[in-house]
XYZ file of C-alpha atoms in Angstrom:
447
model
C 81.235 130.313 54.998
C 82.032 129.522 51.378
C 85.610 130.101 50.316
C 84.746 132.926 47.938
C 82.909 134.956 50.579
C 86.079 135.859 52.482
C 87.547 137.300 49.277
C 84.367 139.162 48.418
C 84.480 140.716 51.880
C 88.210 141.410 51.590
C 87.876 143.166 48.244
C 84.918 145.212 49.462
C 86.873 146.381 52.504
C 90.237 146.924 50.782
C 89.359 148.050 47.251
C 90.679 151.559 47.907
C 94.003 150.194 49.194
C 94.333 147.811 46.248
C 93.715 150.594 43.744
C 95.942 153.112 45.498
C 98.921 150.748 45.246
C 98.372 150.000 41.561
C 97.801 151.979 38.332
C 94.646 153.438 36.809
C 94.758 151.159 33.769
C 94.955 148.078 35.996
C 92.216 149.416 38.254
C 89.744 150.086 35.449
C 88.504 146.461 35.036
C 88.425 145.622 38.755
C 84.772 146.499 39.339
C 83.585 144.320 36.458
C 85.887 141.496 37.528
C 84.463 141.712 41.054
C 80.900 141.528 39.719
C 81.828 138.561 37.527
C 83.483 136.776 40.444
C 80.426 137.293 42.661
C 78.278 135.805 39.910
C 80.538 132.869 39.028
C 82.047 131.869 42.402
C 84.929 129.427 42.423
C 84.463 126.601 39.902
C 83.535 123.158 41.166
C 84.285 119.717 39.819
C 80.771 119.613 38.407
C 82.018 121.972 35.702
C 83.664 120.165 32.812
C 86.574 122.602 32.635
C 87.556 121.973 36.264
C 86.399 118.394 36.774
C 89.802 117.203 38.001
C 90.666 120.024 40.437
C 88.553 121.166 43.383
C 89.451 124.854 43.325
C 87.619 126.220 46.335
C 89.374 124.008 48.900
C 92.716 125.579 48.024
C 91.381 129.087 48.629
C 89.646 128.201 51.899
C 92.685 128.664 54.222
C 93.589 132.078 55.577
C 96.489 133.455 53.519
C 98.357 136.671 53.960
C 98.331 139.194 51.094
C 100.664 142.128 50.585
C 98.030 144.663 49.540
C 100.080 147.588 50.873
C 103.059 146.527 48.705
C 105.573 146.357 51.531
C 109.078 145.591 50.279
C 110.727 142.302 51.173
C 114.342 142.757 52.315
C 115.987 140.605 49.688
C 118.227 141.336 46.720
C 117.634 138.310 44.473
C 120.788 138.967 42.458
C 122.758 138.090 45.603
C 120.850 134.810 46.036
C 120.636 133.510 42.471
C 123.937 133.017 40.715
C 124.052 132.139 37.050
C 126.576 129.590 35.885
C 125.109 127.841 32.863
C 127.583 127.101 30.078
C 126.727 128.730 26.749
C 123.525 130.355 28.026
C 123.539 134.131 28.389
C 120.259 135.731 29.397
C 118.947 139.092 30.533
C 117.916 138.259 34.096
C 114.990 139.770 36.033
C 113.066 138.876 39.193
C 109.575 139.058 40.620
C 109.425 138.686 44.400
C 105.969 137.313 45.204
C 103.875 139.539 42.916
C 106.071 142.645 42.715
C 108.620 143.272 39.998
C 112.031 143.630 41.598
C 113.613 147.020 40.868
C 117.216 145.851 41.248
C 118.604 145.824 37.701
C 121.710 143.879 36.819
C 124.092 145.353 34.199
C 123.676 142.224 32.062
C 119.981 142.976 31.651
C 120.494 145.440 28.803
C 117.872 145.440 26.087
C 117.737 147.021 22.613
C 116.316 150.515 22.310
C 112.539 150.574 22.448
C 112.213 147.208 24.181
C 110.627 147.190 27.626
C 110.770 144.449 30.232
C 109.765 145.515 33.688
C 107.002 146.366 36.113
C 103.513 146.217 34.625
C 102.409 148.901 37.060
C 105.197 151.239 35.914
C 104.447 150.589 32.247
C 100.762 151.280 32.850
C 101.716 154.654 34.317
C 104.302 155.516 31.653
C 102.381 154.320 28.596
C 98.748 153.944 29.647
C 97.397 153.944 26.075
C 99.544 150.961 25.098
C 98.660 148.899 28.171
C 94.989 149.837 27.940
C 94.879 148.540 24.357
C 95.893 145.027 25.456
C 95.354 144.533 29.184
C 92.438 142.220 29.948
C 91.485 141.777 26.305
C 92.156 138.019 26.273
C 91.392 137.078 29.883
C 87.598 137.205 29.889
C 86.511 137.621 33.508
C 82.902 136.769 32.636
C 83.912 133.239 31.623
C 86.514 132.217 34.186
C 86.316 132.893 37.921
C 90.067 132.563 38.418
C 90.734 135.168 35.732
C 88.214 137.395 37.510
C 89.847 136.747 40.900
C 93.277 137.628 39.581
C 91.992 140.786 37.891
C 90.434 141.867 41.193
C 93.600 141.545 43.245
C 96.608 141.837 40.899
C 98.453 145.111 41.527
C 101.678 144.544 39.620
C 103.506 141.985 37.555
C 105.503 142.038 34.353
C 105.161 143.762 31.007
C 107.210 142.723 27.993
C 107.030 144.955 24.912
C 109.022 144.344 21.710
C 108.470 146.937 18.951
C 107.950 146.213 15.284
C 110.721 144.186 13.574
C 112.995 144.199 16.647
C 114.829 140.922 17.218
C 116.087 140.071 20.715
C 119.221 138.025 20.212
C 119.602 137.276 23.936
C 116.801 135.385 25.725
C 115.142 137.006 28.744
C 114.965 135.035 31.985
C 112.392 135.835 34.662
C 112.622 134.194 38.078
C 109.468 134.263 40.208
C 110.356 133.949 43.887
C 107.821 133.042 46.571
C 109.074 134.473 49.864
C 107.163 134.755 53.160
C 107.233 133.891 56.844
C 103.519 133.002 56.984
C 101.091 131.217 54.671
C 100.890 133.564 51.730
C 98.986 134.333 48.515
C 100.332 136.149 45.477
C 98.455 137.413 42.407
C 100.639 138.154 39.393
C 99.797 139.608 36.029
C 101.932 139.275 32.890
C 101.377 141.198 29.654
C 103.489 140.295 26.608
C 103.272 142.294 23.391
C 105.276 141.467 20.265
C 104.508 143.786 17.385
C 104.704 142.736 13.730
C 107.968 141.030 12.840
C 109.318 141.037 16.419
C 111.219 138.048 17.805
C 111.956 137.097 21.412
C 112.504 134.190 23.822
C 111.398 134.202 27.460
C 112.302 131.663 30.147
C 110.229 131.810 33.359
C 111.281 129.892 36.484
C 108.996 129.532 39.532
C 110.567 128.945 42.956
C 109.497 128.864 46.611
C 112.180 129.938 49.089
C 110.366 129.320 52.385
C 108.705 126.279 53.887
C 105.211 127.726 54.283
C 101.986 127.262 52.315
C 101.878 129.364 49.169
C 99.006 129.949 46.774
C 99.678 131.831 43.550
C 97.367 132.966 40.787
C 98.779 134.236 37.540
C 97.207 135.495 34.333
C 99.425 135.805 31.258
C 98.264 137.522 28.068
C 100.415 137.151 24.938
C 99.881 139.124 21.729
C 101.952 137.975 18.756
C 101.702 140.340 15.772
C 102.068 139.425 12.113
C 105.165 137.316 11.439
C 106.245 137.604 15.073
C 108.251 134.724 16.586
C 107.995 134.033 20.314
C 109.184 131.236 22.606
C 107.864 130.934 26.167
C 109.424 128.330 28.449
C 108.032 127.841 31.952
C 109.810 125.752 34.590
C 108.091 125.061 37.899
C 110.349 123.883 40.707
C 108.710 124.727 44.039
C 107.728 122.352 46.879
C 104.846 120.239 48.113
C 103.143 123.099 50.005
C 102.582 125.297 46.939
C 99.396 125.670 44.939
C 99.578 127.322 41.513
C 96.746 128.467 39.256
C 98.086 129.770 35.951
C 95.927 131.054 33.078
C 97.790 131.674 29.811
C 96.038 133.321 26.861
C 97.674 133.735 23.439
C 96.448 135.579 20.345
C 98.372 135.085 17.093
C 98.150 137.158 13.934
C 99.007 136.071 10.381
C 102.321 134.281 9.900
C 103.223 134.320 13.595
C 105.082 131.405 15.168
C 104.746 130.686 18.904
C 106.269 127.913 21.009
C 104.900 127.287 24.509
C 106.673 124.711 26.655
C 105.670 124.229 30.303
C 107.640 121.846 32.526
C 106.781 120.851 36.083
C 109.684 119.277 37.995
C 108.480 119.870 41.579
C 105.190 121.208 42.906
C 102.310 120.671 45.257
C 99.169 121.259 43.198
C 99.290 122.891 39.775
C 96.462 123.860 37.474
C 97.472 125.328 34.099
C 94.891 126.706 31.691
C 96.177 127.535 28.195
C 93.987 129.079 25.500
C 95.413 129.883 22.059
C 93.594 131.754 19.297
C 94.972 131.456 15.766
C 93.473 134.644 14.358
C 95.580 135.186 11.224
C 96.311 132.958 8.232
C 99.530 131.008 8.383
C 99.862 131.224 12.170
C 101.598 128.297 13.852
C 101.551 127.158 17.483
C 103.636 124.445 19.162
C 102.189 123.689 22.589
C 104.204 121.318 24.774
C 104.084 120.231 28.380
C 105.865 117.841 30.706
C 105.119 116.831 34.276
C 107.157 114.698 36.657
C 105.222 114.089 39.855
C 105.517 111.805 42.854
C 104.326 111.617 46.470
C 100.910 113.374 46.497
C 101.672 115.982 43.843
C 98.996 116.923 41.324
C 99.369 118.449 37.853
C 96.299 119.429 35.814
C 96.645 120.898 32.309
C 93.637 122.212 30.404
C 94.285 123.454 26.856
C 92.176 124.976 24.084
C 93.394 125.818 20.580
C 90.995 127.813 18.396
C 91.610 127.639 14.630
C 89.568 130.654 13.534
C 90.967 131.105 10.014
C 92.404 128.915 7.215
C 95.984 127.721 6.721
C 97.032 127.495 10.366
C 99.031 124.778 12.120
C 98.954 123.499 15.685
C 101.111 120.787 17.236
C 100.411 119.750 20.806
C 102.412 117.298 22.912
C 102.020 116.609 26.662
C 103.775 113.882 28.620
C 103.445 112.871 32.290
C 105.466 110.548 34.503
C 103.620 109.808 37.752
C 105.022 107.928 40.740
C 103.765 107.075 44.243
C 100.253 108.543 44.706
C 100.630 111.406 42.241
C 97.671 112.542 40.152
C 97.817 113.915 36.631
C 95.121 115.315 34.368
C 95.084 116.507 30.787
C 92.087 117.900 28.909
C 92.882 119.316 25.492
C 90.446 120.622 22.913
C 91.141 121.729 19.353
C 88.373 123.679 17.621
C 88.440 124.083 13.826
C 85.854 126.656 12.913
C 83.737 126.747 9.798
C 85.796 128.118 6.937
C 89.148 127.296 8.568
C 90.208 125.150 5.615
C 93.702 123.663 5.223
C 94.067 123.419 8.978
C 96.790 121.057 10.178
C 96.483 119.964 13.809
C 98.063 117.188 15.835
C 97.420 116.560 19.535
C 99.229 113.881 21.543
C 99.126 112.993 25.236
C 101.318 110.153 26.543
C 101.483 109.111 30.184
C 103.429 106.720 32.389
C 102.160 105.566 35.781
C 105.077 104.026 37.664
C 102.843 102.630 40.437
C 99.295 101.298 40.648
C 98.463 104.075 43.115
C 99.259 106.861 40.617
C 96.282 108.138 38.611
C 96.088 109.820 35.223
C 92.966 111.315 33.650
C 93.123 112.268 29.980
C 90.530 113.773 27.674
C 91.701 114.763 24.171
C 89.040 116.402 21.991
C 88.632 117.507 18.375
C 85.735 119.654 17.153
C 85.823 120.245 13.392
C 83.494 122.331 11.212
C 85.639 122.435 8.055
C 86.044 119.637 5.509
C 89.534 120.190 4.068
C 91.722 119.613 7.121
C 94.376 117.278 8.449
C 93.735 116.651 12.138
C 94.580 113.889 14.596
C 94.563 113.330 18.319
C 95.376 110.531 20.702
C 96.203 109.598 24.276
C 97.763 106.642 26.083
C 98.179 105.713 29.731
C 100.489 102.855 30.603
C 103.321 101.532 32.692
C 106.959 100.883 31.914
C 107.513 98.189 29.315
C 108.307 94.986 31.207
C 109.983 93.487 28.129
C 112.276 96.495 27.779
C 113.143 96.335 31.485
C 113.914 92.616 31.184
C 116.013 93.173 28.045
C 118.104 95.877 29.754
C 118.606 93.763 32.889
C 119.842 90.895 30.746
C 122.606 93.234 29.576
C 123.812 94.078 33.047
C 121.747 97.177 33.772
C 120.149 97.226 37.217
C 116.366 97.406 37.493
C 116.547 100.869 39.090
C 118.819 102.225 36.362
C 116.699 100.638 33.631
C 113.584 102.339 35.000
C 115.389 105.686 35.089
C 116.623 105.320 31.514
C 113.159 104.441 30.187
C 111.484 107.335 32.013
C 114.133 109.778 30.824
C 113.750 108.612 27.223
C 109.983 108.964 27.552
C 109.987 112.689 28.400
C 112.957 113.508 26.192
C 110.712 114.336 23.245
C 109.200 117.337 25.031
C 112.618 118.732 25.930
C 113.776 118.338 22.348
C 111.153 120.883 21.233
C 113.158 123.610 23.004
C 114.755 126.024 20.541
C 117.657 126.975 22.841
C 120.464 124.422 22.807
C 121.976 125.494 26.142
C 118.614 125.310 27.894
C 117.877 121.965 26.282
C 121.157 120.534 27.574
C 120.530 121.949 31.038
C 117.040 120.448 31.244
C 118.305 117.037 30.161
C 120.558 117.182 33.231
C 117.829 118.468 35.569
C 115.330 115.827 34.490
C 117.889 113.080 35.021
C 118.610 114.467 38.510
C 114.885 114.648 39.210
C 114.406 110.987 38.378
C 117.391 110.085 40.526
C 115.932 111.962 43.506
C 118.676 114.594 43.542
C 116.183 117.470 43.121
C 114.121 116.597 46.159
C 113.009 120.152 46.898
C 113.288 123.684 45.604
C 116.799 124.974 46.197
C 116.601 128.137 44.117
C 116.858 128.386 40.389
C 118.263 125.086 39.190
C 118.669 126.616 35.742
C 120.895 129.376 37.145
C 123.028 127.186 39.399
């Protein structure tokens, strides 16, 4: 039996249960998503978009799903303790794919701002959620977006009204928790109205030593002159598989920073699609992956310059050790009439062993003649001359390698627009290279 058939059968048998435990607005697109998934099936490596990740094999095992929304007996605020100098955040949790209802007193937000359960928001303000939900994640074009839309029952909604500025960053910790092999399907909807400003830090963690598979679809709407930072830190373990689809739509004058960092994982596939829909919009898209053993990190990005006078800067860096596999495929499309576009795409990669493999495919597609665009990619090993030079000055070979790898990824961290988080990640990356973060031990940011 093909991998997708078990999920087609499951949805057919359990559709009523899935809908009953969710909200009407989230249920509305399920039927279409199911039809799209039946038509598309899981993507194969024959498809250009997924040529480096064999999706179906990760869905073939028998995973448990919490379709009846049973509560897990855990209060995450008792497990995760924050002690980061100079970083004060409003802290929230998602346990598997359910927003945790425990609210800490520090998680106070300005009037009119909402950060909480997507299901609850869909019930409280259905017109608002209906206006945005599923509008960027096209289920007819991506089977994983369709799969997530079929099964997602809850997740997170972030809403910042017009001209509201959140001075304190929001931190969301996603916790994978189960006693058996388990699948979670999360949905995230982020809405920043005109002139709104916010920063969101998302940390992914796996608390139990079982096989986890997670799908997540994130839709971000940045209104005119909105400013939004999204930082994602993945620190799970080797038995986790993560499929994350992130869609962003930016209106005129908006400024968005996306920075995704993988410190520990099993297999990760990130799809990021950004649409610059208003003049003067600017996107900074960054990514960093540190992988060893048999870990795999696959990033697929697409930036669509639809209108003139927009700017995109893209930087991804990988450090691969042992038998790790990395992949990067990034495409920038400059449409006809999108004059005065400025776009730069860079992918740099280090393979610390001959057994590590990196696949890179930067692409530019330009239909306007007054633009400034560039792209490039490199794959190499540590500079032997630099290693020799450092050893001549009394630095051991091991320490020299660590220093060069740390300096290599430092550029991605320096794009962070939160000084306390930047300092913390410098420390975490150094520990990662030294082997001191050898598995997920909870939120390393919070500890």
